[in-house]
PDB file of C-alpha atoms in Angstrom:
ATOM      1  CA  UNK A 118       8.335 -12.161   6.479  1.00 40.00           C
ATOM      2  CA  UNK A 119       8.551 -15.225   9.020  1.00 38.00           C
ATOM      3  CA  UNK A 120       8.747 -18.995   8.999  1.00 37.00           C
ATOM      4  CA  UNK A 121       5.989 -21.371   8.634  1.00 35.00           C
ATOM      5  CA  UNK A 122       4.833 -21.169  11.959  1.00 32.00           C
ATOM      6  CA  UNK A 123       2.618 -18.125  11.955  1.00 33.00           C
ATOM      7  CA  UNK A 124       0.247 -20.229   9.684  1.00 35.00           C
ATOM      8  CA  UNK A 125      -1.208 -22.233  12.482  1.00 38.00           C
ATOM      9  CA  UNK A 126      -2.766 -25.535  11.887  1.00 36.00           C
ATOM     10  CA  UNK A 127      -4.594 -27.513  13.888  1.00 31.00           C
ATOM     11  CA  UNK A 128      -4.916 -31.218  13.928  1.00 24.00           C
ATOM     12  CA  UNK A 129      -7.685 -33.077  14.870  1.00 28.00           C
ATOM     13  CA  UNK A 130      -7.627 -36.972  15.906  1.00 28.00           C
ATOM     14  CA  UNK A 131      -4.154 -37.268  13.698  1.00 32.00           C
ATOM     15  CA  UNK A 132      -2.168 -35.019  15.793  1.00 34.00           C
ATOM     16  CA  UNK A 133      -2.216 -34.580  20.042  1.00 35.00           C
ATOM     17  CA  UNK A 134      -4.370 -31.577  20.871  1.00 42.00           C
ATOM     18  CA  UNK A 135      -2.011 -28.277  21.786  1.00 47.00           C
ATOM     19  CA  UNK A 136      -1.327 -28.056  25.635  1.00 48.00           C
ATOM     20  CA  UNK A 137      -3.932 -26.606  27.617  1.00 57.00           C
ATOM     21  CA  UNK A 138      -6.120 -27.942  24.514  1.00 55.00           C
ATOM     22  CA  UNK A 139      -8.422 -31.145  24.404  1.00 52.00           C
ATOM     23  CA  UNK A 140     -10.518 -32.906  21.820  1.00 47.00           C
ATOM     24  CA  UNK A 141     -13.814 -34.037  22.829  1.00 45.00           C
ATOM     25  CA  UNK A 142     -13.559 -36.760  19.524  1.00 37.00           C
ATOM     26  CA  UNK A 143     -10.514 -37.687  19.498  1.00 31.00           C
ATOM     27  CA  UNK A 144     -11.263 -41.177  20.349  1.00 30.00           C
ATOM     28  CA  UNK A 145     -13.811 -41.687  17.833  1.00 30.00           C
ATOM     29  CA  UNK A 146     -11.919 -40.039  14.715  1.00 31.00           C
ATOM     30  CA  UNK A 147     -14.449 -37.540  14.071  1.00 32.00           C
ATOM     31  CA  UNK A 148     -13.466 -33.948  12.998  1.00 30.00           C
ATOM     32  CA  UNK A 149     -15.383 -31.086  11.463  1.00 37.00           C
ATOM     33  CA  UNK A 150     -16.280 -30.987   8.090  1.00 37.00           C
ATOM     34  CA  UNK A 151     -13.670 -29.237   5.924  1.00 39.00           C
ATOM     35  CA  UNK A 152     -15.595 -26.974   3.978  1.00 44.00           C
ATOM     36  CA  UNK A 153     -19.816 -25.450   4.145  1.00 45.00           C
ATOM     37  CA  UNK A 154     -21.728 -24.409   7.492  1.00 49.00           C
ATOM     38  CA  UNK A 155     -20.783 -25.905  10.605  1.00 67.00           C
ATOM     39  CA  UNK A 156     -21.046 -26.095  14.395  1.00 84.00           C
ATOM     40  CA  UNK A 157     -18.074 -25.566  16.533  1.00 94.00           C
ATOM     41  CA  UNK A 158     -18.076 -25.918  20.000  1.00 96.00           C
ATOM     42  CA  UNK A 159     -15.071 -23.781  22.032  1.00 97.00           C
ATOM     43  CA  UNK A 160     -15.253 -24.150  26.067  1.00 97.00           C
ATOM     44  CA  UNK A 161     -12.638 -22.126  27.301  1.00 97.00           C
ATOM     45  CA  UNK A 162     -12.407 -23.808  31.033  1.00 97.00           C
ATOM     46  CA  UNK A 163     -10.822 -21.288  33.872  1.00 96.00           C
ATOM     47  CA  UNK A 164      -8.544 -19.925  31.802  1.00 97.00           C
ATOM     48  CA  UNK A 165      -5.376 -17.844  33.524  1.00 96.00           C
ATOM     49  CA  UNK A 166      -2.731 -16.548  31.679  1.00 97.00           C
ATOM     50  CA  UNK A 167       0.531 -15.214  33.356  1.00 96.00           C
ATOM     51  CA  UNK A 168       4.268 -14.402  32.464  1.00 92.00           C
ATOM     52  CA  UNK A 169       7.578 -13.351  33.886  1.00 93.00           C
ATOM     53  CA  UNK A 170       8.815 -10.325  33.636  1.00 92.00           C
ATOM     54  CA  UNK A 171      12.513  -9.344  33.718  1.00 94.00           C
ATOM     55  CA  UNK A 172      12.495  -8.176  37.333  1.00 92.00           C
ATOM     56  CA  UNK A 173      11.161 -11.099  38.231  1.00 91.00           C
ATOM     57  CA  UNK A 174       7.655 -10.402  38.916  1.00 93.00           C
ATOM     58  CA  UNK A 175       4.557 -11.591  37.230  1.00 94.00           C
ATOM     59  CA  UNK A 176       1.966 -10.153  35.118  1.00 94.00           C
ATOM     60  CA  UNK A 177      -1.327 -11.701  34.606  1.00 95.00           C
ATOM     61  CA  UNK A 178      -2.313 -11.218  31.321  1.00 95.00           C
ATOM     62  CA  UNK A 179      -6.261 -13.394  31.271  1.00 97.00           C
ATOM     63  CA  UNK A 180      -7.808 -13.516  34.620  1.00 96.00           C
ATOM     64  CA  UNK A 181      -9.785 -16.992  34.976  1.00 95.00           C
ATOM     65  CA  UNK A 182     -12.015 -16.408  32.165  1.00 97.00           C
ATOM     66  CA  UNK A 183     -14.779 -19.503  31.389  1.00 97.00           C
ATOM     67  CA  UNK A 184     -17.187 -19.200  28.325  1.00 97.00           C
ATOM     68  CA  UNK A 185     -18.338 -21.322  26.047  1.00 98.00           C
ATOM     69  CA  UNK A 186     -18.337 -20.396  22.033  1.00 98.00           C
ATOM     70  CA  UNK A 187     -20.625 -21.984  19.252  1.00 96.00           C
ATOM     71  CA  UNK A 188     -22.365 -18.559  17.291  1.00 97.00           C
ATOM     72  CA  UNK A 189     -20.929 -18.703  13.400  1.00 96.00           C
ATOM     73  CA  UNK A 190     -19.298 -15.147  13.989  1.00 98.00           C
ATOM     74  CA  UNK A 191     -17.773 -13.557  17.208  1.00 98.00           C
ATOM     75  CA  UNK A 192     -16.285 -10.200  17.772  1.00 99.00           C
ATOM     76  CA  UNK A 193     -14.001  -9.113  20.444  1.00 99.00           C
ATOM     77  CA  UNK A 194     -13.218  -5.740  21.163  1.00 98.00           C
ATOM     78  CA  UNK A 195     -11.027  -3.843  23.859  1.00 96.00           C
ATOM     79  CA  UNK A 196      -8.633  -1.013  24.391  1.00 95.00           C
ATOM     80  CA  UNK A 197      -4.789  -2.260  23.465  1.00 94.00           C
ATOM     81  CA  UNK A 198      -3.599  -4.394  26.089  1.00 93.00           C
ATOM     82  CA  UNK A 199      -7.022  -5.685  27.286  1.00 96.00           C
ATOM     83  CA  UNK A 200      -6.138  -9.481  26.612  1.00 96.00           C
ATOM     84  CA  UNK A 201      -8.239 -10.063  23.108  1.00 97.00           C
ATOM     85  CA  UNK A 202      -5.287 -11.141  21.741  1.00 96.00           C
ATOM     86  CA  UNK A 203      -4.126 -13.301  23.789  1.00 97.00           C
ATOM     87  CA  UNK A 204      -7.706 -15.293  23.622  1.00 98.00           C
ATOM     88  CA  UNK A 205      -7.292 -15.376  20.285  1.00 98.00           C
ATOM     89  CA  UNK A 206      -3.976 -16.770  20.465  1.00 97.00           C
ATOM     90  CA  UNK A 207      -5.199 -19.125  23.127  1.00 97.00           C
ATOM     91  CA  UNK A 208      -7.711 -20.818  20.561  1.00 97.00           C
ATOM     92  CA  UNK A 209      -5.302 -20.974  17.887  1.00 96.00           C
ATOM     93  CA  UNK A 210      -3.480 -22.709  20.035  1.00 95.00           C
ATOM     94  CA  UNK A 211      -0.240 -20.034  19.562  1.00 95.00           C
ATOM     95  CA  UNK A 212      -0.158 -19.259  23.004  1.00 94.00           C
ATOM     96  CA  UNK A 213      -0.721 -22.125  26.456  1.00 95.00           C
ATOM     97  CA  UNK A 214      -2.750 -21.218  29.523  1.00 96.00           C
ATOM     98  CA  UNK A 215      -1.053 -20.901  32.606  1.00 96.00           C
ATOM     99  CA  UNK A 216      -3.716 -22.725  34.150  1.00 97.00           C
ATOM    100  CA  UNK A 217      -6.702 -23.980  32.812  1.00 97.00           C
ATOM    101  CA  UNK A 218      -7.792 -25.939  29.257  1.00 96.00           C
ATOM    102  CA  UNK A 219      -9.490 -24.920  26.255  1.00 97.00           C
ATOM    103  CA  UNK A 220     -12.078 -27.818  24.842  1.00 97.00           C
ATOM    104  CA  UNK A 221     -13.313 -27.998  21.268  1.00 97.00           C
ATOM    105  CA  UNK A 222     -16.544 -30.388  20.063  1.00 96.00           C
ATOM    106  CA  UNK A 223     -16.809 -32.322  17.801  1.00 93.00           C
ATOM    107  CA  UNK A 224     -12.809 -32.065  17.232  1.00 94.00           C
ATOM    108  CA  UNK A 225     -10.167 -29.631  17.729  1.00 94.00           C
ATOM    109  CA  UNK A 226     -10.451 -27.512  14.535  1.00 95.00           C
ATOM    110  CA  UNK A 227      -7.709 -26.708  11.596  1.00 94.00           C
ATOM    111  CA  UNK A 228      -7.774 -22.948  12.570  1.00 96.00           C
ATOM    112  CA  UNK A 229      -6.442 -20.033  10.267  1.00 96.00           C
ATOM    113  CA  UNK A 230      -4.934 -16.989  11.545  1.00 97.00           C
ATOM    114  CA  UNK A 231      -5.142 -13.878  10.123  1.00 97.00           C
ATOM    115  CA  UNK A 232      -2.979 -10.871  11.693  1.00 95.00           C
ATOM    116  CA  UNK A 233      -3.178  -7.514  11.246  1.00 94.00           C
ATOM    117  CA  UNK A 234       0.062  -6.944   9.303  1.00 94.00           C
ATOM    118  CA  UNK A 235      -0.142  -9.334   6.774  1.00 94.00           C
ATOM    119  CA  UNK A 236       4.358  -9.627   6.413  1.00 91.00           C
ATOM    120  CA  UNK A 237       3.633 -11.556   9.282  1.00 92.00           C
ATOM    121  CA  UNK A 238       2.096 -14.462   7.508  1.00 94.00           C
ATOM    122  CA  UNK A 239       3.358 -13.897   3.719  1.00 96.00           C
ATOM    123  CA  UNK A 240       6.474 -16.404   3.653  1.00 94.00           C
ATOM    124  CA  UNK A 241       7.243 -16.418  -0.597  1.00 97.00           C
ATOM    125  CA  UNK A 242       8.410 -13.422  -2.419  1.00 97.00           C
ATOM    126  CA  UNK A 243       5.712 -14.092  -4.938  1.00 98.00           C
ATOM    127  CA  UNK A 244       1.875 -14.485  -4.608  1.00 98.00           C
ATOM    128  CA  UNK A 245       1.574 -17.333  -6.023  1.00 98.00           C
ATOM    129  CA  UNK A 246       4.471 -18.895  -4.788  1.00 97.00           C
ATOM    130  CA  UNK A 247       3.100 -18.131  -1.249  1.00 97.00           C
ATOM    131  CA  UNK A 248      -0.258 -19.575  -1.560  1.00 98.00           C
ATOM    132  CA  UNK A 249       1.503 -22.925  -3.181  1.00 97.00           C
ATOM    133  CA  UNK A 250       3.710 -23.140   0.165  1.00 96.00           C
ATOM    134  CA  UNK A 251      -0.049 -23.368   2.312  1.00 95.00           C
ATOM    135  CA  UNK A 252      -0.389 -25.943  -0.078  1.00 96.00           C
ATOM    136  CA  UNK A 253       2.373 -28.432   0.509  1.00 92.00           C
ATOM    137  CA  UNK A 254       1.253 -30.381   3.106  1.00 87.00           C
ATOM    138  CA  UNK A 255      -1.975 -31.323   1.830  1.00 88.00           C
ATOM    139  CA  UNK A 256      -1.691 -31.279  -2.165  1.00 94.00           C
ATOM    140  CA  UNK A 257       1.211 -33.472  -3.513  1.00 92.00           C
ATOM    141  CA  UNK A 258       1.030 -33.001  -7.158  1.00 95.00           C
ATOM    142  CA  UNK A 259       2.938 -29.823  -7.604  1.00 94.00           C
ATOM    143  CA  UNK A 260       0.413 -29.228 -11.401  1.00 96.00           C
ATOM    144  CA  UNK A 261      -2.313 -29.932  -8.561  1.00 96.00           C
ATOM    145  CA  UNK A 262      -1.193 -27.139  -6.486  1.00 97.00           C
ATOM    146  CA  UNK A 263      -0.485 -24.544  -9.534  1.00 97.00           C
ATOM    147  CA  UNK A 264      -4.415 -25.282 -10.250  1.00 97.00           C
ATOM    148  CA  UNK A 265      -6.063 -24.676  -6.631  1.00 97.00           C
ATOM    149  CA  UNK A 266      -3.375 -21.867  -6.214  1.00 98.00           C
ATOM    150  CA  UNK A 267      -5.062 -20.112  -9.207  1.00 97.00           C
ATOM    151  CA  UNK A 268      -8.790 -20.957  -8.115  1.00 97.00           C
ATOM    152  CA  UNK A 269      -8.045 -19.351  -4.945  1.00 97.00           C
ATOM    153  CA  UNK A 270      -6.289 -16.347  -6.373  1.00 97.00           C
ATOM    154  CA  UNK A 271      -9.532 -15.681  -8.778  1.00 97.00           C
ATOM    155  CA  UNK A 272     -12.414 -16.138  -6.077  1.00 94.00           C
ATOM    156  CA  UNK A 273     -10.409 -13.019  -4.292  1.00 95.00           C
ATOM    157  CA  UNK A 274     -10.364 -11.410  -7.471  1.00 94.00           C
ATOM    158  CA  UNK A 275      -6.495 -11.602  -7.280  1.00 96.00           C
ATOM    159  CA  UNK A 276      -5.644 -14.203 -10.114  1.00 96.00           C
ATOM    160  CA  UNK A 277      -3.862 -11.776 -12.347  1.00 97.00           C
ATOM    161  CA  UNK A 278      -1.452 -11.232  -9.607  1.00 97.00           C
ATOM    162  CA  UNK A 279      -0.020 -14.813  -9.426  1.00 98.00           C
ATOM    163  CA  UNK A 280       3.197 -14.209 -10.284  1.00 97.00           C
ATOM    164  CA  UNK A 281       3.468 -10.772  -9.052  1.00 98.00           C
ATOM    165  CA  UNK A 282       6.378 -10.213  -6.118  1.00 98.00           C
ATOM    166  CA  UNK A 283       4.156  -8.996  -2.625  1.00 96.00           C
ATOM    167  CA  UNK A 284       5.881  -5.666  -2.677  1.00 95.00           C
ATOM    168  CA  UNK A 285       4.094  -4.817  -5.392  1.00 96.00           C
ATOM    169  CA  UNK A 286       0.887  -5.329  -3.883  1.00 96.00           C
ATOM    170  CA  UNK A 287      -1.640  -2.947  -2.414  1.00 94.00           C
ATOM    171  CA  UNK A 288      -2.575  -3.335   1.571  1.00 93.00           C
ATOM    172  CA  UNK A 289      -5.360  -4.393   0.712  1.00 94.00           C
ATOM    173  CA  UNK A 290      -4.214  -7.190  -1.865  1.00 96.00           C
ATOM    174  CA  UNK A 291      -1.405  -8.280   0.480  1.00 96.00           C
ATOM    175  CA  UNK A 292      -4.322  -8.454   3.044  1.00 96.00           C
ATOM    176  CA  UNK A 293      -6.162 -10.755   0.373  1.00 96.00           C
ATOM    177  CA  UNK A 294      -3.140 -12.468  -0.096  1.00 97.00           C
ATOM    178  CA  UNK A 295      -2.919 -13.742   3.637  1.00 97.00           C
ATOM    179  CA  UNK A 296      -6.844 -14.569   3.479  1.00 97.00           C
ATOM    180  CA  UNK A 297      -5.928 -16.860   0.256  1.00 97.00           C
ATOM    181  CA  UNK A 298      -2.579 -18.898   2.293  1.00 96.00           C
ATOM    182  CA  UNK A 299      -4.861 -19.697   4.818  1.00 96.00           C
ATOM    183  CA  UNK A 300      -8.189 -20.648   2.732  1.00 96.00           C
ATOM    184  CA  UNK A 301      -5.616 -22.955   1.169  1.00 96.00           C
ATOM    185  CA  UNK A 302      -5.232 -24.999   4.504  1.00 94.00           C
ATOM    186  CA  UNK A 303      -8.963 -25.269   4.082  1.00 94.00           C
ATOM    187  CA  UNK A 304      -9.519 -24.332   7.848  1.00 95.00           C
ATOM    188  CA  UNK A 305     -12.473 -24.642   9.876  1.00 96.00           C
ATOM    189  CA  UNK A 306     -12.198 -21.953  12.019  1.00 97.00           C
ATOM    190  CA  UNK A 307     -10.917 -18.903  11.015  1.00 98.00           C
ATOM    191  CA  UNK A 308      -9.212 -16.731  13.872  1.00 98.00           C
ATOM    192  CA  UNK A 309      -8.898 -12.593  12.751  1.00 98.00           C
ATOM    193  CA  UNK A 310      -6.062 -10.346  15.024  1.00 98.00           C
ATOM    194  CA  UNK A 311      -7.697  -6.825  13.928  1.00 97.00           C
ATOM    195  CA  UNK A 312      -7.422  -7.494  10.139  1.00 96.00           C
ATOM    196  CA  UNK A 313      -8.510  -4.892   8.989  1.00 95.00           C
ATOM    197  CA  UNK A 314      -6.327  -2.166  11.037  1.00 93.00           C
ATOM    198  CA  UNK A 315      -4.176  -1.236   7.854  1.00 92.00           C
ATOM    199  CA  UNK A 316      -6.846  -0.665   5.298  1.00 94.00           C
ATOM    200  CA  UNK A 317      -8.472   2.232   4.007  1.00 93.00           C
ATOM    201  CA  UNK A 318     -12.326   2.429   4.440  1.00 93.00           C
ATOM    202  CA  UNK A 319     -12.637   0.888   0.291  1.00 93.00           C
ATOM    203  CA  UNK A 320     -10.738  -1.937   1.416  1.00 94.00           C
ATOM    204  CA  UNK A 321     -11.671  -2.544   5.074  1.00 94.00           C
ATOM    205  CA  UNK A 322     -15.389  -3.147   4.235  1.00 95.00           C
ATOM    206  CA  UNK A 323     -14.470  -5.588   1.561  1.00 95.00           C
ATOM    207  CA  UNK A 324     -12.367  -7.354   3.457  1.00 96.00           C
ATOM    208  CA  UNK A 325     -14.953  -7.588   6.220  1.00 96.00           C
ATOM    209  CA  UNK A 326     -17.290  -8.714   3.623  1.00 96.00           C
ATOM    210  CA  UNK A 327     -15.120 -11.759   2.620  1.00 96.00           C
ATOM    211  CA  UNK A 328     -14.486 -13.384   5.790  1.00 96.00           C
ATOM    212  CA  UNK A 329     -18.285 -12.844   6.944  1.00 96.00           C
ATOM    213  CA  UNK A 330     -18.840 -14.709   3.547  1.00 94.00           C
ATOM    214  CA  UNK A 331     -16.695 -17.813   4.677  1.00 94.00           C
ATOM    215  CA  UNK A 332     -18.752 -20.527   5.873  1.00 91.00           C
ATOM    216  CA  UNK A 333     -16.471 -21.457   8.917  1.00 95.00           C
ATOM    217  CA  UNK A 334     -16.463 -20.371  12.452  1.00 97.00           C
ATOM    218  CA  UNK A 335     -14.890 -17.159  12.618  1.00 98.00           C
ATOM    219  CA  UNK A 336     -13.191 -15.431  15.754  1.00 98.00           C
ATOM    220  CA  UNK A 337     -12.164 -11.796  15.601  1.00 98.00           C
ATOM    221  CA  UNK A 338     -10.522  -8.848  17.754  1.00 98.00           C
ATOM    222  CA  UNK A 339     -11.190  -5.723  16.465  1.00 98.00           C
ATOM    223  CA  UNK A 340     -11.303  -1.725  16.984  1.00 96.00           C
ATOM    224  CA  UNK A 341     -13.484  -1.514  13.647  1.00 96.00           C
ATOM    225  CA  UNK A 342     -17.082  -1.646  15.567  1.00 96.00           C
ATOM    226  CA  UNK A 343     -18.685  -1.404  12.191  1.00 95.00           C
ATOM    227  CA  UNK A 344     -17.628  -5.171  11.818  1.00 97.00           C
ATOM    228  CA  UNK A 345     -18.036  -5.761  15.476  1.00 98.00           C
ATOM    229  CA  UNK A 346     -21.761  -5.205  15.176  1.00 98.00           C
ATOM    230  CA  UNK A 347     -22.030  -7.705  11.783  1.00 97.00           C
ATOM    231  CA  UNK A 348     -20.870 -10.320  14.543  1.00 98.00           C
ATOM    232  CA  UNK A 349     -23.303 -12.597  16.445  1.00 98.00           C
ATOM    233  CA  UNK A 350     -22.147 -11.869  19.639  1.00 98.00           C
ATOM    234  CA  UNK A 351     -19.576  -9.910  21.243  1.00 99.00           C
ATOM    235  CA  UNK A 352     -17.240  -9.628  24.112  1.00 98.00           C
ATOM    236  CA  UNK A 353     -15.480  -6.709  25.850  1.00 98.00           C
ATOM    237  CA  UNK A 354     -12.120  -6.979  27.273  1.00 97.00           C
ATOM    238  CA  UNK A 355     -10.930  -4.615  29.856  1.00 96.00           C
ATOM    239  CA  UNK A 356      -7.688  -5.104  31.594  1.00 95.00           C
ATOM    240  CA  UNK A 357      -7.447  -8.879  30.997  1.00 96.00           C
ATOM    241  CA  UNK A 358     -11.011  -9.635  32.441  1.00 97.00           C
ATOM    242  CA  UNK A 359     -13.949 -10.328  30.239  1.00 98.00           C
ATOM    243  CA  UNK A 360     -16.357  -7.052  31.129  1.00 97.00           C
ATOM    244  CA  UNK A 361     -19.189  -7.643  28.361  1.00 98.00           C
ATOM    245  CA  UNK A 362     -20.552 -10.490  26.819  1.00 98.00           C
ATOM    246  CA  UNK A 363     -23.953  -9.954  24.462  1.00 98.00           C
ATOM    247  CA  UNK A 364     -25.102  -9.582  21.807  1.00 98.00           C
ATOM    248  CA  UNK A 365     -23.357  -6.621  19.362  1.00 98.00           C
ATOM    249  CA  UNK A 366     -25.673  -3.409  19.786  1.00 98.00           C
ATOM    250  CA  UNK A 367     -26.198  -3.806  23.302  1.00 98.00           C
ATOM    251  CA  UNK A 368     -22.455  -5.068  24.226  1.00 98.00           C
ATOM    252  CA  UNK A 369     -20.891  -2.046  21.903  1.00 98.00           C
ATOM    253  CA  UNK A 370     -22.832   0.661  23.298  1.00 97.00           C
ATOM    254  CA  UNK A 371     -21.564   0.049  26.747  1.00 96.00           C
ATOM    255  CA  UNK A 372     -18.363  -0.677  25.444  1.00 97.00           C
ATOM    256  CA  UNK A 373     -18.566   3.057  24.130  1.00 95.00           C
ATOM    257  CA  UNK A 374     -19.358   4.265  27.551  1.00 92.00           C
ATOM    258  CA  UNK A 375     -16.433   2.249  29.208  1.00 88.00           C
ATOM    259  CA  UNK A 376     -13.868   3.571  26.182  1.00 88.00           C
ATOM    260  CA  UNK A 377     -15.217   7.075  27.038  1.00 84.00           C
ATOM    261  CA  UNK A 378     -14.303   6.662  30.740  1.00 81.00           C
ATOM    262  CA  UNK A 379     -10.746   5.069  30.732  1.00 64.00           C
ATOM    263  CA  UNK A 380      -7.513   6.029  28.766  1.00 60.00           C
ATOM    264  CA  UNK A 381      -6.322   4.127  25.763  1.00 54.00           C
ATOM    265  CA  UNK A 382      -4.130   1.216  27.055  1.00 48.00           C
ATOM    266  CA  UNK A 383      -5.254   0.724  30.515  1.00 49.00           C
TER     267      UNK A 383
END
C-alpha cells in the first residue's frame, strides 16, 4: 500500500500543467470531455531523460525521442529496462524530462495509472473503502459516493465484494479493484504499466478486454503481445531509443526478431 500519490491526476485549465508539460487550451478553458470517445493529442517534443547515479555519473534513460500520439489505443513493448516505462511515466506526468516538453491538445488530460502490482495503487483496507477515497475530491456527499462506489463495483462484476478487506481478493479482483479507483477519477486517458503481468491467462484476457472497452485514450507497456497486437499502433523500445513505430503485426514481428537477437535486459 502507498499514499495518494500513485493515483495520478491531471488537471486541465484549473491546475498549471506538470513540468516539462504544456496545455495547448489552457487559455481558453477547454478540456476533454469526461466520459465517451474522444481525441487526444500527445506531442512528446525532444524528449531526454537522464539521472545521477551514486558515483556520480549519468545514465540516460530516453534518448531525444519526438512523436506525436492521437490513435484510441497504443501499445509499447520492450525488453526490461528499454525506457517504456519511463514514457509512460513521462505522460502521466510522474516523472519530468531532463530536457524537452510533452504537449497535450485540446487540454492536458486527467490521466489514470494502472501498475502492474496493483498494492501499489490500493490505499484502503477495504474495496469499497478504496474506491470511495478516488472519490473524495470530486463527490462531496459521502451517500453520493457510497452510490457511484457501488455502480462502479457492479459494472466490474465486483459489487458483492464492497466491503470485503483486499487480502481477500483474487489477482485478478485486486487488479479490477485498481481499474475501479481510477474509473472513479473519471479519467480521460488511461495510462497501463504491464497490467496484466500478474494474471493467469482467465484473467489476463479479461482484463485486456475491459480497458480496450473504455472509451478513453489508452497508453500501455506490455510483454503480453497478444494485447499488443489489439492496439492501434505500436512502438518498440530498445535501450532507451524508440526502434519501431507501426502498426501492431508489422511492428511485433520485428520486435520478435530483435528479442531473438539480444539478451533480456539489455
Amino acid at each position: 500500500m502507498t499514499d495518494g500519490a500513485t493515483r495520478s491526476t491531471l488537471k486541465g485549465a484549473d491546475a498549471p500543467a506538470h513540468p516539462g508539460q504544456s496545455n495547448e487550451a489552457v487559455q481558453s478553458g477547454s478540456r476533454v470531455p469526461a466520459s465517451g470517445p474522444q481525441r487526444l493529442v500527445t506531442e512528446v517534443d525532444a524528449v531526454h531523460v537522464a539521472v545521477d547515479l551514486p558515483d556520480g555519473s549519468r545514465r540516460t534513460i530516453l534518448h531525444e525521442l519526438s512523436l506525436t500520439l492521437d490513435e484510441p489505443v497504443v501499445a509499447v513493448v520492450g525488453a526490461n529496462g528499454s525506457g517504456k516505462s519511463t514514457l509512460l511515466r513521462l505522460v502521466a506526468g510522474l516523472v519530468a524530462p531532463t530536457a524537452g516538453e510533452i504537449r497535450f491538445s485540446p487540454a492536458v488530460p486527467r490521466s489514470g495509472f494502472i501498475f502492474a502490482n496493483p498494492q501499489a495503487q490500493i490505499i484502503m483496507p477495504v474495496v469499497g473503502e478504496d474506491i470511495e477515497f478516488s472519490l473524495r475530491e470530486t463527490v462531496k456527499s459521502r451517500a453520493e459516493r457510497t452510490r457511484r462506489m457501488r455502480e462502479i463495483l457492479t459494472q466490474l462484476e465486483l459489487g458483492h465484494r464492497a466491503e470485503s478487506s483486499v487480502y481477500e481478493l483474487s489477482s485478478g479482483e485486486r487488479q479490477k479493484v485498481a481499474l475501479a479507483g481510477v474509473l472513479a477519477t473519471e479519467p480521460e486517458l488511461v495510462i497501463a504499466d504491464e497490467p496484466t503481468t500478474l494474471l493467469d491467462l482467465r484473467n489476463a484476457a479479461e482484463f485486456r478486454r475491459r480497458l480496450l472497452e473504455l472509451q478513453v485514450p489508452l497508453l500501455l507497456a506490455t510483454h503480453d503481445l497478444e494485447f499488443a497486437a489489439q492496439a492501434d499502433r505500436v512502438l518498440v523500445f530498445d535501450q532507451g531509443r524508440l526502434v519501431d513505430d507501426d502498426e501492431p503485426a508489422a511492428a511485433i514481428a520485428r520486435y520478435r526478431r530483435l528479442a531473438l537477437q539480444e539478451p533480456e535486459g539489455r
